[in-house]
Short mmCIF file of C-alpha atoms and ligand atoms in Angstrom, two decimals:
data_model
loop_
_atom_site.label_atom_id
_atom_site.label_comp_id
_atom_site.label_asym_id
_atom_site.label_seq_id
_atom_site.Cartn_x
_atom_site.Cartn_y
_atom_site.Cartn_z
CA MET A 14 0.77 6.35 -1.30
CA GLN A 15 4.06 7.42 -2.87
CA ILE A 16 4.79 11.06 -3.71
CA LEU A 17 7.66 12.55 -5.72
CA VAL A 18 8.77 16.10 -4.92
CA VAL A 19 10.73 17.87 -7.69
CA GLU A 20 11.99 21.19 -6.33
CA ASP A 21 15.42 22.78 -6.65
CA GLU A 22 15.05 24.83 -3.50
CA VAL A 23 16.54 22.09 -1.35
CA SER A 24 15.29 23.37 2.01
CA LEU A 25 11.73 23.63 0.67
CA ALA A 26 11.88 20.20 -0.98
CA ASP A 27 13.13 18.62 2.22
CA ALA A 28 10.54 20.43 4.33
CA ILE A 29 7.74 19.11 2.08
CA VAL A 30 9.11 15.57 2.31
CA ALA A 31 9.23 15.87 6.11
CA ILE A 32 5.59 17.04 6.21
CA LEU A 33 4.50 14.20 3.94
CA LYS A 34 6.34 11.55 5.90
CA LYS A 35 4.76 12.76 9.09
CA GLU A 36 1.38 12.18 7.43
CA GLN A 37 2.38 8.59 6.57
CA TYR A 38 3.03 9.19 2.87
CA PHE A 39 6.17 7.79 1.26
CA ALA A 40 8.02 10.69 -0.32
CA ASP A 41 11.20 11.23 -2.35
CA ALA A 42 12.79 14.54 -3.29
CA VAL A 43 14.90 15.31 -6.35
CA TYR A 44 16.34 18.73 -7.10
CA ASP A 45 16.43 19.17 -10.86
CA GLY A 46 14.15 18.51 -13.83
CA LYS A 47 16.19 15.72 -15.34
CA ASP A 48 16.18 13.65 -12.16
CA GLY A 49 12.52 14.53 -11.78
CA LEU A 50 11.73 13.05 -15.16
CA ASP A 51 13.80 9.91 -14.53
CA TYR A 52 12.11 9.25 -11.20
CA ALA A 53 8.63 10.05 -12.51
CA LEU A 54 9.06 7.72 -15.48
CA SER A 55 9.45 4.80 -13.07
CA GLY A 56 5.67 4.97 -12.76
CA ILE A 57 5.74 4.10 -9.06
CA TYR A 58 4.37 7.45 -7.86
CA ASP A 59 0.77 8.24 -7.07
CA LEU A 60 1.38 11.98 -7.22
CA ILE A 61 4.13 14.34 -8.39
CA LEU A 62 4.71 17.80 -6.90
CA LEU A 63 6.56 19.63 -9.64
CA ASP A 64 8.25 23.00 -9.43
CA ILE A 65 8.25 25.01 -12.67
CA MET A 66 11.60 26.84 -12.57
CA LEU A 67 14.12 24.02 -12.36
CA PRO A 68 17.70 23.50 -13.54
CA LYS A 69 18.47 21.17 -16.48
CA MET A 70 14.84 20.84 -17.56
CA ASN A 71 11.95 23.02 -16.44
CA GLY A 72 8.76 21.65 -14.93
CA ILE A 73 6.67 22.23 -18.04
CA GLU A 74 9.13 20.24 -20.15
CA VAL A 75 9.15 17.45 -17.59
CA LEU A 76 5.36 17.35 -17.60
CA LYS A 77 5.18 17.39 -21.39
CA GLU A 78 7.60 14.49 -21.63
CA LEU A 79 5.74 12.50 -18.99
CA ARG A 80 2.40 12.87 -20.73
CA LYS A 81 4.06 12.09 -24.09
CA GLN A 82 5.34 8.84 -22.63
CA GLY A 83 1.90 7.92 -21.36
CA ILE A 84 2.52 8.53 -17.66
CA SER A 85 -0.78 9.82 -16.31
CA THR A 86 0.27 10.24 -12.67
CA PRO A 87 -1.46 13.34 -11.23
CA VAL A 88 0.85 16.34 -11.23
CA MET A 89 0.53 19.37 -8.98
CA LEU A 90 2.67 22.29 -10.09
CA LEU A 91 4.41 24.41 -7.50
CA THR A 92 4.49 27.94 -8.85
CA ALA A 93 5.75 31.32 -7.76
CA LYS A 94 3.29 34.22 -7.89
CA SER A 95 5.14 35.68 -10.89
CA GLU A 96 4.72 32.54 -12.99
CA VAL A 97 1.08 32.99 -14.03
CA ASP A 98 1.76 32.25 -17.70
CA ASP A 99 3.67 29.10 -16.84
CA LYS A 100 0.83 28.00 -14.61
CA ILE A 101 -1.65 28.29 -17.47
CA ARG A 102 0.74 26.55 -19.82
CA GLY A 103 1.17 23.81 -17.23
CA LEU A 104 -2.55 23.19 -16.91
CA ASP A 105 -2.80 23.11 -20.71
CA THR A 106 0.03 20.57 -20.80
CA GLY A 107 -1.79 18.23 -18.47
CA ALA A 108 -1.12 19.30 -14.89
CA ASP A 109 -3.97 18.42 -12.54
CA ASP A 110 -3.60 21.28 -10.09
CA TYR A 111 -1.18 23.97 -8.98
CA LEU A 112 -0.16 25.46 -5.69
CA THR A 113 1.27 28.95 -5.42
CA LYS A 114 4.33 29.40 -3.23
CA PRO A 115 4.50 30.19 -0.40
CA PHE A 116 1.78 27.79 0.76
CA ASN A 117 0.99 26.46 4.17
CA LYS A 118 1.02 22.88 5.31
CA GLY A 119 -2.76 22.58 5.61
CA GLU A 120 -3.32 23.78 2.07
CA LEU A 121 -0.69 21.43 0.70
CA LEU A 122 -2.18 18.40 2.46
CA ALA A 123 -5.75 19.26 1.50
CA ARG A 124 -4.80 19.53 -2.18
CA ILE A 125 -2.90 16.26 -2.02
CA ARG A 126 -5.88 14.52 -0.49
CA ALA A 127 -8.17 15.90 -3.20
CA LEU A 128 -5.85 14.81 -6.01
CA THR A 129 -5.17 11.33 -4.74
CA ARG A 130 -8.85 10.80 -4.00
CA ARG A 131 -9.81 11.86 -7.50
CA LYS A 132 -7.56 9.17 -8.93
CA GLY A 133 -9.40 6.21 -7.44
CA GLU A 134 -12.83 7.78 -7.48
CA ILE A 135 -15.92 5.82 -8.41
CA PRO A 136 -17.72 7.40 -11.36
CA ALA A 137 -20.58 9.58 -10.15
CA ASN A 138 -23.15 7.49 -11.97
CA GLU A 139 -22.42 4.44 -9.86
CA MET A 140 -23.42 3.66 -6.29
CA THR A 141 -21.89 0.81 -4.36
CA TYR A 142 -22.86 -1.02 -1.23
CA GLY A 143 -21.45 -4.31 0.03
CA ASP A 144 -20.72 -6.42 -3.03
CA ILE A 145 -23.14 -4.62 -5.34
CA THR A 146 -22.84 -1.68 -7.69
CA LEU A 147 -25.83 0.15 -9.12
CA ASN A 148 -25.21 1.87 -12.43
CA GLN A 149 -27.51 4.87 -12.47
CA SER A 150 -27.38 5.37 -16.23
CA THR A 151 -28.02 1.82 -17.37
CA TYR A 152 -30.10 0.71 -14.33
CA GLU A 153 -27.87 -2.33 -14.03
CA LEU A 154 -27.29 -3.99 -10.70
CA ILE A 155 -23.88 -5.63 -10.68
CA CYS A 156 -22.22 -8.16 -8.40
CA GLY A 157 -18.81 -9.37 -9.56
CA ALA A 158 -19.24 -10.84 -13.03
CA ASN A 159 -23.03 -11.02 -12.73
CA SER A 160 -25.46 -8.29 -13.55
CA VAL A 161 -29.15 -7.78 -13.99
CA LYS A 162 -31.19 -4.92 -15.37
CA LEU A 163 -33.70 -3.26 -13.06
CA GLY A 164 -37.07 -1.87 -14.02
CA GLY A 165 -37.73 1.82 -13.31
CA LYS A 166 -39.51 1.29 -9.97
CA GLU A 167 -37.09 -1.42 -8.85
CA PHE A 168 -34.23 0.91 -9.67
CA LYS A 169 -35.68 3.75 -7.58
CA ILE A 170 -36.31 1.47 -4.62
CA MET A 171 -32.75 0.10 -4.82
CA GLN A 172 -31.34 3.61 -5.15
CA MET A 173 -33.18 4.77 -2.03
CA LEU A 174 -32.04 1.73 -0.07
CA MET A 175 -28.41 2.11 -1.17
CA TYR A 176 -28.36 5.83 -0.55
CA ALA A 177 -28.87 5.29 3.16
CA PRO A 178 -27.90 1.71 3.92
CA LYS A 179 -29.02 0.36 7.28
CA ASN A 180 -31.53 3.20 7.61
CA ILE A 181 -35.08 1.97 7.59
CA ILE A 182 -37.01 3.55 4.77
CA SER A 183 -40.71 3.54 5.43
CA LYS A 184 -43.26 2.33 2.93
CA ASP A 185 -44.75 5.83 2.95
CA GLU A 186 -41.41 7.33 1.90
CA PHE A 187 -41.13 4.89 -0.99
CA ILE A 188 -44.64 5.66 -2.14
CA GLU A 189 -44.15 9.43 -1.91
CA LYS A 190 -40.86 9.42 -3.77
CA ILE A 191 -41.71 6.83 -6.40
CA TRP A 192 -45.41 7.12 -7.05
CA GLY A 193 -45.99 10.63 -5.72
CA TYR A 194 -48.11 12.00 -2.90
CA ASP A 195 -51.50 11.65 -4.48
CA SER A 196 -51.00 8.25 -5.96
CA GLU A 197 -53.27 5.31 -5.38
CA ALA A 198 -50.30 3.06 -4.76
CA GLU A 199 -50.71 0.68 -1.89
CA TYR A 200 -48.16 -0.81 0.45
CA ASN A 201 -48.41 -4.09 -1.37
CA ASN A 202 -47.07 -2.39 -4.51
CA ILE A 203 -43.83 -1.90 -2.61
CA GLU A 204 -43.89 -5.47 -1.37
CA VAL A 205 -44.19 -6.77 -4.91
CA TYR A 206 -41.21 -4.74 -6.15
CA VAL A 207 -39.12 -5.65 -3.13
CA SER A 208 -39.77 -9.32 -3.83
CA PHE A 209 -38.61 -8.80 -7.45
CA LEU A 210 -35.45 -7.10 -6.16
CA ARG A 211 -34.74 -9.91 -3.72
CA LYS A 212 -34.97 -12.44 -6.55
CA LYS A 213 -32.58 -10.33 -8.63
CA LEU A 214 -30.10 -10.04 -5.75
CA THR A 215 -30.16 -13.83 -5.43
CA ALA A 216 -29.77 -14.22 -9.19
CA ILE A 217 -26.57 -12.17 -9.24
CA LYS A 218 -25.33 -14.06 -6.13
CA SER A 219 -25.05 -10.99 -3.93
CA THR A 220 -24.85 -11.29 -0.16
CA VAL A 221 -26.76 -8.03 0.20
CA GLN A 222 -30.22 -8.54 1.58
CA ILE A 223 -33.27 -6.34 1.71
CA LYS A 224 -34.64 -6.72 5.19
CA ALA A 225 -38.10 -5.85 6.35
CA SER A 226 -38.59 -3.99 9.54
CA ARG A 227 -42.00 -5.22 10.57
CA GLY A 228 -44.71 -2.77 9.73
CA ILE A 229 -42.34 0.12 9.10
CA GLY A 230 -40.33 -0.39 5.96
CA TYR A 231 -37.15 -1.81 4.50
CA TYR A 232 -33.38 -1.49 4.75
CA ILE A 233 -30.41 -3.21 3.18
CA GLU A 234 -27.68 -5.13 4.87
CA GLY A 235 -24.71 -7.02 3.48
CA1 CA B 4 12.56 26.55 -8.57
#
C-alpha cells in the first residue's frame, strides 16, 4: 500500500509520513502542487492525501488534472476549517473524502483504511466463499471461467450456506426461510435441492462441498 502526501507544511507532511510508515504503509511526501502532480501521475499510489492551499499549483488544480488524465487513485483532501468552499469544489472535482485539519492520528488512519478498502471492494451483489462467487442479481454461481445459473430455491439455499460458512444450517431453518413456517415442505425437498446444488458445484469444477451433518442439516466447506 503506497501513499503520497502532498502538503506544504513540511512538519505536518513529515509527521503524517512517520505515522503511515509506523503502520506499515509506504509513504512519500512532496511539498508543492507541481511535485504532487508529477508524483501522482506515476500511477504507483493507492491513495493521495492532498492539501488544498499549496504553492505552484493548488490541490483542486492538481486533482482536476489527475482526473483529466485518467488517474482514478482515491484522493483525500486535507482542508483547513476556513476552506469549506474549496472542500465542496474538491468533492465535485472528484475527491473521495476530506479531512479537516487539525486531525488526530486515529481519525487519519480510520479514513485511510476506509478509502483503501473501498477500492478493492467486492460489489455488494456478490458473495464469495472458497473458489466460488454467487451473483445475487443474476443467480449465477461462478467458479473461475465456469458458471451455472441457479433456480430460485437453489439460490436461497446456497445464499444461506455461504452467508455462514462452516455453520450447520438445520433443515428446519431452510424450510422456514425458503418455504415459510406453514409450508408443507418436507425434509426431502431440501435433500433434492442440495443434490442439484452438488451437481452444479461439480459441473463448475469447484472444490467447495456441501456437507451433511447427519440428521441436523448442511454446511459448506472448501
Ligand atoms: Ca497548505
